[in-house]
Coordinates of C-alpha atoms in Angstrom, one line a residue:
Chain A
M301 CA 21.7 7.8 21.7
E302 CA 20.3 5.0 19.5
L303 CA 17.2 6.2 17.8
R304 CA 14.4 3.7 18.0
H305 CA 12.4 5.1 15.1
S306 CA 13.3 6.4 11.7
V307 CA 10.6 9.0 11.4
R308 CA 11.7 12.3 13.0
L309 CA 10.3 15.8 13.6
D310 CA 12.2 19.0 12.8
R311 CA 10.9 21.3 15.5
D312 CA 12.0 24.5 13.7
K313 CA 9.8 23.7 10.7
C314 CA 6.7 22.5 12.6
V315 CA 4.0 25.1 12.9
G316 CA 1.8 23.0 15.1
C317 CA -1.0 22.5 12.5
T318 CA -3.4 19.5 12.6
N319 CA -2.4 17.7 9.4
C320 CA -0.2 14.9 10.8
I321 CA -2.2 14.3 14.0
K322 CA -5.3 13.6 11.8
R323 CA -3.5 11.3 9.4
C324 CA -1.6 9.1 11.9
P325 CA -3.1 5.6 11.8
T326 CA -2.3 4.9 15.5
E327 CA -3.0 8.4 16.8
A328 CA 0.6 8.6 17.9
I329 CA 1.1 12.3 17.3
R330 CA 0.0 15.2 19.6
V331 CA 0.7 18.9 19.2
R332 CA 1.9 20.2 22.6
D333 CA 3.2 23.8 23.1
G334 CA 2.7 24.5 19.5
K335 CA 4.9 21.6 18.2
A336 CA 4.1 18.1 17.1
R337 CA 5.4 15.2 19.2
I338 CA 5.5 11.5 18.2
A339 CA 4.7 9.0 20.9
E340 CA 7.5 6.5 20.1
P341 CA 5.8 3.3 21.4
R342 CA 2.9 3.9 19.0
C343 CA 4.8 4.9 15.9
L344 CA 4.8 2.3 13.1
D345 CA 7.2 4.3 10.9
C346 CA 4.6 4.2 8.1
G347 CA 5.7 7.7 7.0
E348 CA 2.1 9.0 6.5
C349 CA 3.1 12.1 8.5
I350 CA 6.1 12.7 6.2
R351 CA 3.8 12.6 3.3
I352 CA 1.1 14.9 4.7
C353 CA 3.2 17.6 6.3
P354 CA 3.0 20.7 4.2
H355 CA 5.9 22.3 6.0
H356 CA 8.3 19.3 5.5
A357 CA 8.8 19.1 9.3
K358 CA 8.7 15.3 9.3
S359 CA 11.6 13.4 7.8
A360 CA 13.2 10.0 7.9
T361 CA 16.6 9.4 9.6
M362 CA 18.3 7.1 7.2
D363 CA 21.9 5.9 6.9
G364 CA 24.2 7.8 4.6
Y365 CA 26.9 6.7 2.2
D366 CA 29.4 7.6 4.9
V367 CA 28.7 4.2 6.6
L368 CA 30.2 2.4 3.6
S369 CA 33.7 3.2 4.9
R370 CA 33.2 1.0 8.0
Y371 CA 33.3 -2.2 6.0
D372 CA 36.0 -4.0 3.9
Y373 CA 33.5 -5.4 1.4
R374 CA 30.2 -3.7 0.5
I375 CA 27.1 -5.1 -1.0
A376 CA 24.1 -3.1 -2.1
L377 CA 20.7 -4.7 -2.1
A378 CA 18.5 -3.3 -5.0
S379 CA 14.7 -3.6 -4.4
P380 CA 12.3 -3.8 -7.3
S381 CA 11.1 -0.3 -6.4
L382 CA 14.6 1.0 -7.3
Y383 CA 14.2 -0.2 -10.9
A384 CA 10.9 1.7 -11.1
Q385 CA 12.8 5.0 -10.6
F386 CA 14.5 5.0 -14.0
G387 CA 12.9 5.3 -17.4
P388 CA 14.3 4.4 -20.8
P389 CA 17.0 3.8 -22.0
A390 CA 18.1 2.5 -18.5
T391 CA 17.8 -1.3 -18.3
R392 CA 17.9 -3.4 -15.2
A393 CA 21.5 -4.4 -15.9
M394 CA 22.5 -0.7 -16.4
I395 CA 20.8 0.3 -13.1
L396 CA 22.6 -2.5 -11.2
A397 CA 26.0 -1.6 -12.7
A398 CA 25.4 2.0 -11.9
L399 CA 24.4 1.3 -8.4
R400 CA 27.6 -0.7 -7.8
A401 CA 29.6 2.1 -9.2
T402 CA 28.2 4.5 -6.6
G403 CA 30.6 2.9 -4.1
F404 CA 29.8 -0.9 -3.7
D405 CA 31.8 -4.0 -4.4
D406 CA 28.7 -5.9 -5.5
V407 CA 25.0 -5.6 -5.8
R408 CA 22.2 -8.2 -5.2
E409 CA 18.6 -8.2 -6.3
V410 CA 16.0 -8.3 -3.5
A411 CA 13.7 -9.7 -6.2
A412 CA 15.7 -13.0 -5.8
G413 CA 14.9 -13.1 -2.1
A414 CA 11.3 -12.3 -3.0
E415 CA 11.1 -15.4 -5.2
S416 CA 12.4 -17.5 -2.2
V417 CA 9.7 -16.0 0.1
T418 CA 7.1 -16.9 -2.6
S419 CA 8.3 -20.5 -2.5
A420 CA 8.2 -20.7 1.3
T421 CA 4.7 -19.1 1.4
L422 CA 3.5 -21.7 -1.1
A423 CA 4.9 -24.5 1.1
E424 CA 3.0 -23.0 4.0
L425 CA -0.3 -22.7 2.0
L426 CA 0.0 -26.3 0.8
D427 CA 1.0 -27.8 4.2
P428 CA -1.9 -29.6 5.7
D429 CA -0.3 -29.5 9.2
R430 CA 0.2 -25.7 8.9
A431 CA 0.4 -23.9 12.2
T432 CA -0.5 -20.6 10.5
A433 CA -4.2 -19.6 10.5
L434 CA -5.9 -18.7 7.3
P435 CA -5.9 -16.4 5.5
L436 CA -2.1 -16.0 5.5
I437 CA -1.2 -12.3 5.8
S438 CA 2.0 -11.1 4.1
S439 CA 4.7 -10.1 6.5
A440 CA 6.9 -8.4 4.0
C441 CA 5.8 -4.8 4.9
P442 CA 7.2 -4.1 8.3
V443 CA 4.5 -1.5 8.9
V444 CA 1.8 -4.1 8.6
V445 CA 3.6 -6.4 10.9
R446 CA 3.8 -3.7 13.6
L447 CA 0.2 -2.7 13.0
V448 CA -0.9 -6.3 13.6
Q449 CA 1.2 -6.5 16.8
M450 CA -0.4 -3.3 18.1
R451 CA -3.9 -3.2 16.8
F452 CA -4.7 -6.8 15.7
P453 CA -2.7 -9.0 18.1
G454 CA -5.3 -11.8 17.4
L455 CA -4.0 -12.0 13.8
I456 CA -0.3 -12.6 14.8
P457 CA -0.8 -16.4 14.0
N458 CA -2.0 -15.4 10.4
L459 CA 1.3 -13.6 9.5
V460 CA 3.5 -15.4 6.9
P461 CA 6.2 -16.8 9.3
F462 CA 9.2 -16.1 7.1
D463 CA 11.9 -13.6 6.6
S464 CA 11.2 -10.6 4.4
P465 CA 12.7 -10.5 0.9
M466 CA 15.2 -7.9 2.2
E467 CA 16.4 -10.2 5.0
A468 CA 16.4 -13.3 2.8
T469 CA 18.5 -11.6 0.2
A470 CA 20.9 -10.1 2.8
T471 CA 21.6 -13.5 4.5
V472 CA 22.4 -15.2 1.2
A473 CA 24.5 -12.2 0.0
R474 CA 26.7 -12.2 3.2
R475 CA 27.2 -15.9 3.2
E476 CA 28.1 -16.1 -0.5
A477 CA 30.4 -13.1 -0.4
A478 CA 32.2 -14.5 2.6
A479 CA 32.8 -17.8 0.8
A480 CA 33.8 -16.1 -2.5
T481 CA 36.1 -13.4 -1.2
G482 CA 37.4 -14.8 2.1
H483 CA 36.3 -11.7 4.0
D484 CA 35.2 -12.2 7.6
P485 CA 31.4 -12.0 7.5
S486 CA 31.4 -9.2 10.1
R487 CA 33.7 -7.1 7.8
I488 CA 31.1 -7.4 5.0
G489 CA 28.6 -4.5 4.9
V490 CA 25.1 -5.2 3.5
F491 CA 23.2 -2.1 2.5
F492 CA 19.5 -2.0 1.6
I493 CA 18.5 0.8 -0.8
S494 CA 15.1 1.5 0.6
P495 CA 11.8 3.1 -0.6
C496 CA 10.7 3.6 3.0
P497 CA 11.8 4.4 6.6
A498 CA 10.1 1.3 8.0
K499 CA 12.7 -0.9 6.4
R500 CA 15.4 0.8 8.4
T501 CA 13.5 0.3 11.6
A502 CA 13.0 -3.3 10.7
A503 CA 16.8 -3.7 10.2
R504 CA 17.4 -2.1 13.5
Q505 CA 14.8 -4.0 15.4
P506 CA 14.3 -7.2 13.4
Y507 CA 11.2 -9.3 13.9
G508 CA 11.0 -13.1 13.9
R509 CA 14.8 -13.4 14.0
E510 CA 17.5 -12.7 16.6
R511 CA 19.7 -10.5 14.5
T512 CA 19.5 -8.8 11.1
D513 CA 21.8 -9.3 8.1
V514 CA 21.2 -5.7 6.9
D515 CA 23.9 -3.4 8.3
A516 CA 22.5 -0.1 7.1
V517 CA 19.5 1.2 5.1
I518 CA 20.0 4.0 2.6
A519 CA 17.1 6.0 1.1
I520 CA 16.4 5.5 -2.7
A521 CA 16.2 9.3 -2.8
D522 CA 19.8 9.5 -1.5
A523 CA 21.1 6.9 -3.9
Y524 CA 19.2 8.2 -6.9
P525 CA 21.3 11.2 -8.0
R526 CA 24.5 9.1 -7.6
I527 CA 23.1 6.3 -9.7
L528 CA 21.9 8.8 -12.3
A529 CA 25.5 10.2 -12.5
C530 CA 26.9 6.7 -12.9
L531 CA 24.3 5.8 -15.6
E532 CA 25.6 8.8 -17.6
K533 CA 29.1 7.5 -17.7
M534 CA 28.4 3.8 -17.8
D535 CA 31.4 1.5 -17.9
P536 CA 30.8 -0.9 -20.8
V537 CA 32.8 -3.7 -19.1
A538 CA 30.7 -3.5 -16.0
L539 CA 27.5 -3.4 -18.0
H540 CA 28.5 -6.5 -20.0
E541 CA 29.2 -8.3 -16.7
F542 CA 25.7 -7.6 -15.5
E543 CA 24.1 -8.4 -18.8
A544 CA 25.8 -11.8 -18.6
R545 CA 24.5 -12.5 -15.1
T546 CA 21.3 -14.5 -14.4
L547 CA 19.0 -11.8 -13.1
A548 CA 15.9 -12.3 -10.9
G549 CA 12.7 -13.5 -12.7
R550 CA 9.5 -11.5 -13.2
D551 CA 7.7 -13.0 -10.2
G552 CA 10.2 -11.4 -7.9
I553 CA 10.3 -8.0 -9.6
R554 CA 6.5 -7.8 -9.6
W555 CA 6.6 -7.6 -5.8
G556 CA 7.5 -3.9 -6.2
N557 CA 3.9 -3.0 -6.8
I558 CA 0.8 -4.1 -5.0
G559 CA -0.6 -7.4 -6.2
G560 CA 2.8 -8.7 -7.2
E561 CA 3.3 -10.9 -4.2
S562 CA -0.1 -12.5 -4.7
L563 CA 0.3 -13.1 -8.4
A564 CA 3.5 -14.9 -7.8
L565 CA 1.6 -17.5 -5.7
G566 CA -0.5 -18.5 -8.6
T567 CA -3.8 -18.7 -6.7
E568 CA -7.0 -16.8 -7.5
R569 CA -8.0 -16.8 -3.9
F570 CA -6.1 -13.7 -2.8
L571 CA -6.9 -10.2 -1.8
A572 CA -4.4 -7.3 -2.2
V573 CA -4.9 -4.1 -0.2
D574 CA -2.7 -1.0 -0.2
G575 CA -2.7 2.2 1.8
I576 CA -2.5 1.9 5.6
H577 CA -6.1 3.0 6.3
S578 CA -7.5 0.5 3.8
V579 CA -5.2 -2.2 5.3
I580 CA -6.8 -1.5 8.7
E581 CA -10.3 -2.0 7.2
I582 CA -9.3 -5.4 5.8
L583 CA -7.6 -6.6 8.9
E584 CA -10.8 -5.7 10.8
E585 CA -12.7 -7.9 8.4
I586 CA -10.3 -10.8 8.8
E587 CA -10.4 -10.5 12.6
N588 CA -14.2 -10.7 12.5
E589 CA -14.1 -13.8 10.3
R590 CA -15.9 -11.9 7.5
L591 CA -13.3 -12.7 4.9
R592 CA -13.6 -16.4 4.4
D593 CA -13.2 -16.6 0.6
V594 CA -9.4 -15.9 0.4
V595 CA -6.3 -17.9 1.5
F596 CA -3.8 -15.1 1.1
V597 CA -3.9 -11.4 1.9
E598 CA -1.2 -9.1 0.6
A599 CA -1.2 -5.8 2.6
N600 CA 1.1 -2.9 1.9
S601 CA 1.1 0.3 4.0
C602 CA 1.9 2.5 1.0
I603 CA -0.6 3.1 -1.8
G604 CA 0.6 1.3 -4.9
G605 CA 2.9 -0.9 -2.8
C606 CA 6.7 -0.3 -2.3
I607 CA 6.9 1.9 -5.4
G608 CA 4.6 4.3 -3.4
G609 CA 7.1 4.6 -0.5
V610 CA 7.9 8.0 0.9
L611 CA 11.6 7.8 0.1
V612 CA 11.3 7.2 -3.6
V613 CA 11.8 9.8 -6.4
A614 CA 9.4 8.9 -9.2
N615 CA 5.6 9.3 -8.5
R616 CA 3.9 6.0 -8.3
F617 CA 2.1 6.2 -11.6
T618 CA 5.4 6.8 -13.5
A619 CA 7.0 4.2 -11.3
R620 CA 4.3 1.6 -12.2
T621 CA 4.9 2.0 -15.9
R622 CA 8.6 1.8 -15.4
L623 CA 8.4 -1.3 -13.2
K624 CA 6.2 -2.9 -15.9
R625 CA 9.1 -2.5 -18.3
S626 CA 11.4 -4.4 -15.9
I627 CA 8.8 -7.1 -15.4
E628 CA 8.2 -7.7 -19.0
S629 CA 11.8 -7.8 -20.0
A630 CA 12.6 -10.3 -17.1
A631 CA 12.8 -14.1 -17.6
V632 CA 9.9 -16.2 -16.3
S633 CA 10.7 -17.2 -12.7
P634 CA 11.5 -20.9 -12.1
P635 CA 8.5 -22.8 -10.6
A636 CA 8.1 -21.8 -7.0
H637 CA 7.0 -25.3 -6.0
D638 CA 10.4 -26.9 -6.7
V639 CA 12.2 -25.4 -3.8
A640 CA 9.2 -24.6 -1.6
R641 CA 10.0 -26.9 1.4
E642 CA 13.7 -26.0 1.4
A643 CA 12.9 -22.3 1.3
A644 CA 10.3 -22.6 4.1
R645 CA 13.0 -24.4 6.2
L646 CA 15.6 -21.7 5.6
L647 CA 13.4 -18.7 6.0
R648 CA 11.2 -19.6 8.9
W649 CA 11.1 -17.2 11.8
T650 CA 13.0 -18.4 14.8
L651 CA 11.4 -16.0 17.3
P652 CA 7.7 -15.7 18.1
L653 CA 6.0 -12.3 17.6
A654 CA 4.6 -10.7 20.7
P655 CA 1.6 -8.4 20.9
N656 CA 2.5 -4.7 21.5
P657 CA 0.2 -3.2 24.1
A658 CA 1.0 0.5 23.2
L659 CA -2.7 1.3 22.5
Q660 CA -4.1 -0.2 25.7
L661 CA -5.3 2.1 28.5
D662 CA -3.6 0.1 31.3
A663 CA -1.8 -3.2 31.8
D664 CA -4.2 -3.9 34.6
L665 CA -7.7 -4.7 33.4
E666 CA -9.4 -3.4 36.6
L667 CA -7.6 -0.1 36.3
A668 CA -8.2 0.0 32.5
L669 CA -12.0 -0.4 33.2
A670 CA -11.9 2.5 35.7
K671 CA -10.1 4.6 33.1
Y672 CA -12.5 3.6 30.4
E673 CA -15.5 4.6 32.5
R674 CA -14.0 8.0 33.0
L675 CA -12.9 8.3 29.4
E676 CA -16.6 7.7 28.3
R677 CA -17.8 10.4 30.7
I678 CA -15.3 13.0 29.6
A679 CA -15.9 12.2 25.9
K680 CA -19.6 12.9 26.3
E681 CA -18.9 16.3 27.7
L682 CA -16.5 17.4 25.0
P683 CA -18.0 19.2 21.9
G684 CA -17.5 16.3 19.5
L685 CA -16.2 18.5 16.7
D686 CA -12.9 16.6 16.4
C687 CA -11.3 19.9 15.4
G688 CA -7.9 18.9 16.6
A689 CA -7.1 22.4 18.0
C690 CA -6.3 20.9 21.4
G691 CA -3.5 19.0 19.8
A692 CA -5.2 15.5 19.9
P693 CA -6.6 14.1 16.7
D694 CA -10.2 14.0 17.9
C695 CA -12.3 14.5 21.1
R696 CA -12.0 10.9 22.1
A697 CA -8.3 11.0 21.9
L698 CA -8.3 14.1 24.1
A699 CA -10.5 12.3 26.6
E700 CA -8.0 9.4 26.6
D701 CA -5.1 11.9 27.1
I702 CA -7.0 13.5 30.1
V703 CA -7.5 10.1 31.6
N704 CA -3.8 9.3 31.2
G705 CA -2.9 12.6 32.8
E706 CA -1.4 14.0 29.6
A707 CA -3.9 16.8 29.0
T708 CA -6.7 18.7 30.8
E709 CA -10.2 19.7 29.9
Q710 CA -8.9 23.3 29.5
D711 CA -7.0 22.1 26.4
C712 CA -10.4 22.1 24.6
I713 CA -10.5 25.5 22.9
V714 CA -14.2 25.2 22.0
R715 CA -15.1 24.7 25.7
L716 CA -12.8 27.5 26.7
R717 CA -14.5 29.9 24.3
E718 CA -17.9 28.9 25.7
Q719 CA -16.7 29.6 29.2
L720 CA -15.1 32.9 28.1
R721 CA -18.3 34.0 26.3
G722 CA -20.3 33.2 29.4
T723 CA -18.0 35.4 31.5
L724 CA -18.1 38.2 28.9
E725 CA -21.8 38.2 28.6
T726 CA -22.3 38.8 32.3
T727 CA -19.8 41.7 32.3
A728 CA -20.1 43.3 28.9
P729 CA -23.2 42.3 26.9
E730 CA -22.0 43.9 23.6
G731 CA -18.6 42.3 23.8
G732 CA -17.7 39.6 21.3
V733 CA -14.8 37.2 21.4
D734 CA -14.8 36.3 17.8
Chain B
M277 CA -16.4 -1.9 40.8
L278 CA -19.1 -1.1 38.3
P279 CA -18.8 -2.6 34.9
V280 CA -18.3 -0.5 31.8
H281 CA -21.7 -0.2 30.1
L282 CA -22.0 0.4 26.4
Q283 CA -25.3 0.8 24.4
F284 CA -25.7 0.8 20.7
P285 CA -28.8 1.1 18.5
I286 CA -29.2 -1.5 15.7
R287 CA -31.0 -0.3 12.6
G288 CA -33.2 -2.9 10.9
G289 CA -32.5 -3.6 7.2
D290 CA -29.6 -1.2 7.1
F291 CA -26.7 -3.2 5.8
H292 CA -24.5 -0.1 5.5
S293 CA -24.3 0.5 9.2
A294 CA -24.6 -3.2 10.2
G295 CA -21.7 -4.3 12.3
E296 CA -21.1 -0.9 14.0
A297 CA -22.3 -2.1 17.4
S298 CA -20.0 -5.1 17.4
S299 CA -17.1 -3.0 16.1
G300 CA -17.7 -0.5 18.9
M301 CA -17.6 -3.2 21.5
K302 CA -14.5 -4.7 20.0
K303 CA -12.7 -1.3 20.1
A304 CA -13.5 -1.0 23.8
L305 CA -12.2 -4.5 24.6
S306 CA -9.0 -3.9 22.7
K307 CA -8.5 -0.5 24.4
L308 CA -9.0 -2.3 27.7
G309 CA -6.3 -4.8 26.8
V310 CA -8.5 -7.9 26.9
D311 CA -6.9 -11.1 25.6
P312 CA -7.1 -11.1 21.8
S313 CA -8.7 -14.5 21.5
A314 CA -11.5 -13.4 23.8
V315 CA -11.9 -10.2 21.9
K316 CA -12.2 -12.2 18.7
R317 CA -14.8 -14.6 20.1
A318 CA -16.9 -11.8 21.6
S319 CA -16.8 -9.7 18.4
V320 CA -17.6 -12.7 16.1
A321 CA -20.6 -13.7 18.3
M322 CA -21.9 -10.2 18.6
Y323 CA -21.6 -9.5 14.9
E324 CA -23.6 -12.6 14.1
A325 CA -26.3 -11.6 16.6
E326 CA -26.3 -8.0 15.3
I327 CA -26.7 -9.1 11.7
N328 CA -29.5 -11.4 12.7
A329 CA -31.3 -8.4 14.3
V330 CA -30.7 -6.4 11.1
I331 CA -31.9 -9.1 8.7
H332 CA -34.8 -10.8 10.6
A333 CA -36.1 -8.4 13.2
G334 CA -36.1 -4.9 11.9
G335 CA -33.3 -3.9 14.3
G336 CA -33.2 -3.4 18.0
E337 CA -30.5 -2.5 20.5
A338 CA -27.3 -3.9 22.0
D339 CA -26.3 -3.6 25.7
V340 CA -22.8 -4.5 26.6
E341 CA -21.4 -4.8 30.1
I342 CA -17.7 -5.3 30.5
F343 CA -16.3 -6.7 33.7
A344 CA -12.8 -7.5 34.7
D345 CA -13.2 -11.2 33.8
R346 CA -16.0 -11.3 31.2
V347 CA -18.2 -9.4 28.8
S348 CA -22.0 -9.8 28.7
I349 CA -23.7 -8.9 25.5
V350 CA -27.5 -8.6 25.1
I351 CA -29.0 -8.1 21.7
R352 CA -32.7 -7.3 21.9
D353 CA -35.1 -7.0 19.0
H354 CA -38.8 -6.5 18.6
G355 CA -39.1 -8.8 15.6
P356 CA -41.1 -11.9 14.9
G357 CA -39.4 -14.2 17.4
I358 CA -38.0 -17.7 16.7
P359 CA -40.8 -20.3 16.5
D360 CA -38.4 -23.3 16.8
V361 CA -35.1 -22.5 18.5
G362 CA -33.9 -26.1 18.0
L363 CA -34.3 -25.8 14.3
A364 CA -32.7 -22.4 14.2
M365 CA -29.7 -23.8 15.9
Q366 CA -29.0 -26.2 13.1
E367 CA -26.3 -25.2 10.7
G368 CA -27.6 -24.2 7.3
W369 CA -31.1 -23.5 8.4
S370 CA -32.2 -20.0 7.3
T371 CA -35.2 -17.9 6.9
A372 CA -33.3 -14.9 5.6
P373 CA -35.0 -12.9 2.8
D374 CA -33.4 -13.0 -0.7
A375 CA -32.1 -9.4 -0.3
A376 CA -29.9 -10.5 2.6
R377 CA -28.8 -13.8 0.9
E378 CA -27.7 -11.9 -2.2
M379 CA -25.3 -9.9 0.0
G380 CA -23.8 -13.0 1.4
F381 CA -25.7 -13.1 4.6
G382 CA -28.2 -15.6 5.8
A383 CA -26.2 -18.8 5.2
G384 CA -27.8 -20.3 8.3
M385 CA -24.6 -20.1 10.3
G386 CA -25.6 -17.3 12.6
L387 CA -26.9 -19.0 15.8
P388 CA -24.6 -22.0 15.6
N389 CA -21.6 -19.6 15.2
I390 CA -22.7 -17.6 18.2
Q391 CA -23.0 -20.7 20.2
R392 CA -19.5 -21.8 19.2
N393 CA -17.9 -18.5 20.2
A394 CA -19.8 -17.8 23.4
D395 CA -19.1 -19.4 26.8
D396 CA -22.8 -19.1 27.5
L397 CA -25.8 -18.3 25.3
T398 CA -29.3 -17.6 26.5
I399 CA -32.1 -17.2 23.9
D400 CA -35.2 -15.6 25.2
T401 CA -37.8 -15.5 22.4
R402 CA -41.5 -14.9 22.1
V403 CA -43.3 -15.3 18.7
G404 CA -44.7 -12.0 17.7
E405 CA -42.9 -10.1 20.5
G406 CA -39.2 -10.4 19.8
T407 CA -36.0 -12.1 20.8
A408 CA -33.2 -11.3 23.3
L409 CA -29.9 -13.1 23.0
T410 CA -27.5 -13.0 26.0
I411 CA -24.0 -13.8 25.0
L412 CA -21.3 -14.3 27.7
V413 CA -17.6 -14.5 26.9
R414 CA -15.1 -15.0 29.6
F415 CA -11.5 -13.6 29.4
H416 CA -9.7 -16.9 30.2
R417 CA -6.2 -15.6 30.1
P418 CA -4.9 -12.3 31.6
A419 CA -4.4 -9.4 29.3
P420 CA -1.1 -9.6 27.3
T421 CA 1.5 -7.4 29.0
A422 CA 4.6 -8.7 27.3
P423 CA 5.9 -5.9 25.1
G424 CA 6.6 -6.5 21.4
P425 CA 10.1 -6.4 20.1
E426 CA 10.0 -2.6 19.7
A427 CA 7.8 -1.7 22.7

C-alpha cells in the first residue's frame, strides 16, 4: 500500500509515554492501548515526534539507494543543507563530485533553483497587480504550507505561489538531461537528498502543481556515509570537472539556514521565524493583522532552517559554521531582478491550494456547534491537569476525542482514581490507593 | 438550537494577556469550521475592541455567541465612556495614553477598523459609566469542506 506520510511509528519500540503527544503541533498523536498512533489526516510530517522520542520509536520512511536501479540516467539534487554536513578540507566541488560517485550520473544544486525562486518572489513583491496578499509567506517549507492549509486557511492567499527550490531544480535538471543525453524524460531519475521527511511527502503529494519532477527522496543521513567514503578516495578528474563548473551563487546557498531566503530578496522589511511552534505564533499574528510592518515572512518548521532538519547528521551549530564556509567561498549571485518576470512565469503554481479541514469538529456547522457545546461541558468536568495519561495531549483534546466517539470519560486516570478512592473510603477507611 | 456561548474576562492595562479573548474566540470558530474570511474579520474586529477595553477602560468582559450563520460579540467595559462617538469613529483620532502608544497601540484605527470588519456594529456608551460594543459578523459562505491535496 502506498504510504501517505513519511513519519512512521515502530510499535515495538514505543513504550506509550507522553513525549510525542505533547510535542505534536497539530495534536495528531494519541496513545491507545499503550502505543502511540498518528492520525494521518492531521500529520504535517514535521518530524517533531522523531526528534522528541527518547525510545527512537518514530522514524521517517525514505527512499533508499535501491531505487536508483529503476532508471537509465540518475541525477542527484544537492541541497544547501548537504554542504553543511562536511567540514574542512571538503569543498563544495568535492562534495558534489563525491555525491555523484555514490551512484549518480550527474548532480545538480538546489541552490540554483533557490535563486530562481528568489527572482520570482521579487517579481511578485514588485508587481502592483499582485494577486497575493501581503505579507508574502514563503512556501519552500512543505510543513509550513500544510500547516497553513490546516490551521490558517485564511492565509493561503499569502503563500508565495511558486514551486519550491527542490521542484524548480528538478524540472530544469530533467529537461536539460533529456536534451543533452537523448534519454526519454521518464527514464531519467531525479533524486533529492533531503534533510527532512516532509520533502518526501511533498514529492509524493505535490502542492500547486499536477505532478512532481522528483522521483525519489533519500535522507541526507543515508547518503552521508557513502559521500564520506567517496570523499576519501576522490577522483581528481571528477573534482577538476566540478571545479570548472559554474556553481550556484551565495544567495542560493544561504537558503540552507533561516534568514537566507529573506536576505536574498534584498529588503529590510522581512521577518524570519524558525521552529514550528514559533511559526504558529507568527502566523497567528499575521492572521490577526498585527504584523503590518513586513512584506515578506520566511517560516521554517525546523529550528535553524533546513540545516536543523531531522534527517541530517551534523548538529545545527556545527552545520551553521560549515554552511558559512560554503556561502563565503561562493560567487556573488547574479542580480535577481534581471530574470524576475521570466522566473515568475516559469515557476508559478498551476493548481490552487485548498484548505484542509482535518482540525474541524464537523463538516456541518450545525453539528459542529452541538459537538462544541458538549466539548465545553466535558472539558469543564475534566481535572485540567493536562497530564496526558489518558493518551491525549491535554484535557481539552480528550474532551474532543470523547465528543468524536474516540475515547470515554473513563480514560481519565485522575477521575478514575477519585472514583476509586471514594469507593475504598466507604468500604475500607484505612485503605490507600497510592 | 442554542448558540455556543463563550465568556472571557478582559484585564485592564494588562498588555501581556491582551488578545487572549479574541484568540479564544478565533480558536472556537476555526474548530467549528467557519469560513476563514469570516473568522478573520471576527477576530480582527474583536481584537481591536478588546485592546480598546484594555487601553482606555480598565478592562471588562467579552461575551461571544456563535450561531450557525453568525457570531455576535459583546465587549463591555466600565470605563469613562466615549463622549463623542462621531469623532472616535474618525481614523487617526486617539486618546490613548503614552504607555499604550509606545507599544504600538492607540494609532486611532480601532473603531474604524472594527466598523470595516463587522457586518453590524452597535455602540452603547454612557460617559462615566462605560461602553458596550456589539459586533456582528455573518458567515457568508458555507464552511470549506473541500479536502486539501493530502486530506
